[in-house]
Coordinates of C-alpha atoms and ligand atoms in Angstrom, one line a residue:
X696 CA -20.4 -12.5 12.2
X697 CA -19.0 -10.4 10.0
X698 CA -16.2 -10.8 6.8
X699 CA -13.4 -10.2 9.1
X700 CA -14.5 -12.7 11.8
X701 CA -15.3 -15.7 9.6
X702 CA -11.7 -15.3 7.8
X703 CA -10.0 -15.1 11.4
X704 CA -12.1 -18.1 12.5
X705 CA -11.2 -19.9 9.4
X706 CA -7.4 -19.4 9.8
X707 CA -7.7 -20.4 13.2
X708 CA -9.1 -23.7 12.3
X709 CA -6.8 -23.9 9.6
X710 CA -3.9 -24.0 12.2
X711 CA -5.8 -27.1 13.6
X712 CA -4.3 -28.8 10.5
X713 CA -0.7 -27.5 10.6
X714 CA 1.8 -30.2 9.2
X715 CA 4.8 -28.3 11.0
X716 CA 6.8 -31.9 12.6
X717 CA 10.0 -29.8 12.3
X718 CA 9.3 -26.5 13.8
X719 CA 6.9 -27.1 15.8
X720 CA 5.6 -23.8 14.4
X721 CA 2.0 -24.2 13.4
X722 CA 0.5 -21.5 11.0
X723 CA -3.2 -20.9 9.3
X724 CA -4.4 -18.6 6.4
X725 CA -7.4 -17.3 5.5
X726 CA -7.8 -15.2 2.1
X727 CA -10.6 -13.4 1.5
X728 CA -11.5 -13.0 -2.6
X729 CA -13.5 -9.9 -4.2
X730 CA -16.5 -12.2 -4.2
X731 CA -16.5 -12.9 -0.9
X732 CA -15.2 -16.5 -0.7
X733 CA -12.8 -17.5 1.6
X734 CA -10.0 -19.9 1.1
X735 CA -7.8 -21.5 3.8
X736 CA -4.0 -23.0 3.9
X737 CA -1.7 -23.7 6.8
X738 CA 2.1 -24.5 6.6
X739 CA 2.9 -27.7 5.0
X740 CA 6.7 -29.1 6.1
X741 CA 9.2 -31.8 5.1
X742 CA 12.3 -33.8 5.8
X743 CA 13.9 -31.6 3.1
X744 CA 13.6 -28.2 5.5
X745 CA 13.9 -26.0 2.0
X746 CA 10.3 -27.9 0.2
X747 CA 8.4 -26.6 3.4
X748 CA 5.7 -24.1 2.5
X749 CA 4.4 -21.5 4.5
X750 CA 0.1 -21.3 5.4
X751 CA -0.1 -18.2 3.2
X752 CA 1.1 -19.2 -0.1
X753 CA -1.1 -22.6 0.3
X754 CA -4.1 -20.5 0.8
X755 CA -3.7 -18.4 -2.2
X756 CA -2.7 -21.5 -4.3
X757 CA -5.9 -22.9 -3.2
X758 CA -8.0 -19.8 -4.2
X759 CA -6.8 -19.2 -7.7
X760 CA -7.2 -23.7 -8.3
X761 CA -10.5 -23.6 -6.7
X762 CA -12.2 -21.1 -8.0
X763 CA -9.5 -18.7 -10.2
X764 CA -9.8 -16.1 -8.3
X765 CA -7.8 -13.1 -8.7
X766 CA -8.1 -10.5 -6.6
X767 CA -7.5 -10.8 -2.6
X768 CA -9.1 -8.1 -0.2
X769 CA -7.8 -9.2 3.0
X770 CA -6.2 -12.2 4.7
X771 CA -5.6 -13.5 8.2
X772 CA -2.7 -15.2 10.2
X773 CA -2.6 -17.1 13.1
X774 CA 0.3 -18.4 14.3
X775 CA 1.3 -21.0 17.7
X776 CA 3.0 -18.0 19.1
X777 CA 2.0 -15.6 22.0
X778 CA 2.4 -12.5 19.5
X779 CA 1.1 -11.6 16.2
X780 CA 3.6 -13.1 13.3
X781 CA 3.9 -10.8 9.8
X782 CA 3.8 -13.2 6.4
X783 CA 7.7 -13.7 5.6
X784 CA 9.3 -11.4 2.7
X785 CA 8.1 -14.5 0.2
X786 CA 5.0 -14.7 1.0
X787 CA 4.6 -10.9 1.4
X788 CA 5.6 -10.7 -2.3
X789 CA 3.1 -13.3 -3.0
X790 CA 0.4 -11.9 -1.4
X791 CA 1.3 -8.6 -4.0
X792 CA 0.6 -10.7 -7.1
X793 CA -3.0 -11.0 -6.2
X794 CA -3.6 -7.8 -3.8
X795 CA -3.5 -3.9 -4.1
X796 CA -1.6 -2.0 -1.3
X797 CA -4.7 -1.6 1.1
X798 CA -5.0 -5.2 1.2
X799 CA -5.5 -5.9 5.3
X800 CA -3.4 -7.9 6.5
X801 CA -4.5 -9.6 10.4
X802 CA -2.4 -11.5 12.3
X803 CA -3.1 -12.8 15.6
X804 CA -1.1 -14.4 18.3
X805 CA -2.3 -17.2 20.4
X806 CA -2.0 -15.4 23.4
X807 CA -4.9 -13.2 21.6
X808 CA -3.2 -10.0 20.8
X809 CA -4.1 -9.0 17.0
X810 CA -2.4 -6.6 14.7
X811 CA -3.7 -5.2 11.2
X812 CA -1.4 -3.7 8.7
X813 CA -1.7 -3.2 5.1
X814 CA 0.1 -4.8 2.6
X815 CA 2.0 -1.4 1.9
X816 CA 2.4 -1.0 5.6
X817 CA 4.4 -4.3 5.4
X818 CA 5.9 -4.9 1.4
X819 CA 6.2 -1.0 0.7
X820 CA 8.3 -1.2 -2.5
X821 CA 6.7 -5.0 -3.9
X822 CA 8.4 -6.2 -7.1
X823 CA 6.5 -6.1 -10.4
X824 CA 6.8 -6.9 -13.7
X825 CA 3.6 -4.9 -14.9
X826 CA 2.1 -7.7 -16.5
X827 CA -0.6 -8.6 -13.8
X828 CA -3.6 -9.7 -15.1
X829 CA -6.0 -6.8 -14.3
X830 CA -3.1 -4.2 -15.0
X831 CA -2.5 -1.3 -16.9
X832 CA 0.6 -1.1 -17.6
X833 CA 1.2 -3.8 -20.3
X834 CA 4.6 -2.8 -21.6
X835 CA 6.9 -5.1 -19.8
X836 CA 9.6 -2.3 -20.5
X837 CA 11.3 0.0 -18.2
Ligands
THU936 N1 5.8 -20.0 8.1 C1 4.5 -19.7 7.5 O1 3.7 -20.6 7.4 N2 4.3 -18.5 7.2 C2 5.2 -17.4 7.3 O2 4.9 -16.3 6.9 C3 6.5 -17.7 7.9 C4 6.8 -19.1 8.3 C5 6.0 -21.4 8.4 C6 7.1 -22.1 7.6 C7 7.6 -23.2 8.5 O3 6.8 -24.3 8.4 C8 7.4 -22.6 9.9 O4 6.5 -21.5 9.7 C9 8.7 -22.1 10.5 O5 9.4 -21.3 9.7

């Protein structure tokens, strides 16, 4: 199996564990770090609709508390829905924090279809203050 088919098989057990009582819409993540580890989230709801978190941002917490990772190659999606489901504008920008433009982004729907993008394909124009860790451009001016 290779990197690509563990992370999809990881966000789709990660779905398994979808706290989604509201929706009804259950999501999993799977990130894939630039050491090869692989680190899972799914969407996490509550009674106060706006404190719900999507699967995405839980995985990439989880990477950079686990192990303080920083760099993210590729991540998968699987969504409760017959058709592949982009990451929201949030968690597309979120993504960007820890990704470069060619980061592959996979979705799949449970009906099977799947869809790969890149993050540029999807957040073309990703807001930055230049200060990212591994960055060049230091400044923090215009
Ligand atoms: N959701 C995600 O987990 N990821 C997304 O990119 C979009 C939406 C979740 C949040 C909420 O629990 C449910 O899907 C319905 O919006």
């Amino acid at each position: 199996m290779n990197d690509m088919q563990k992370l999809v098989e990881r966000a789709l057990s990660a779905v398994a564990r979808s706290y989604s009582v509201y929706s009804g819409f259950a999501v999993g993540a799977a990130v894939l770090t630039d050491t090869g580890e692989i680190y899972v989230g799914t969407n996490v709801e509550n009674a106060s609709y706006g404190l719900s978190i999507c699967a995405e941002r839980v995985a990439i917490c989880n990477m950079v508390s686990a192990c303080g990772a920083r760099r993210i190659m590729a991540i998968a999606i699987v969504a409760s829905k017959d058709n592949p489901v982009v990451p929201c504008g949030a968690c597309l920008q979120f993504i960007s924090e820890f990704a470069e433009p060619g980061c592959i982004i996979v979705t799949l729907g449970s009906g099977g279809d799947v869809k790969y993008d890149t993050l540029s394909d999807l957040l073309p124009n990703a807001f930055t203050l230049g200060k990212r860790e591994d960055s060049d451009e230091r400044s923090g001016t215009p």
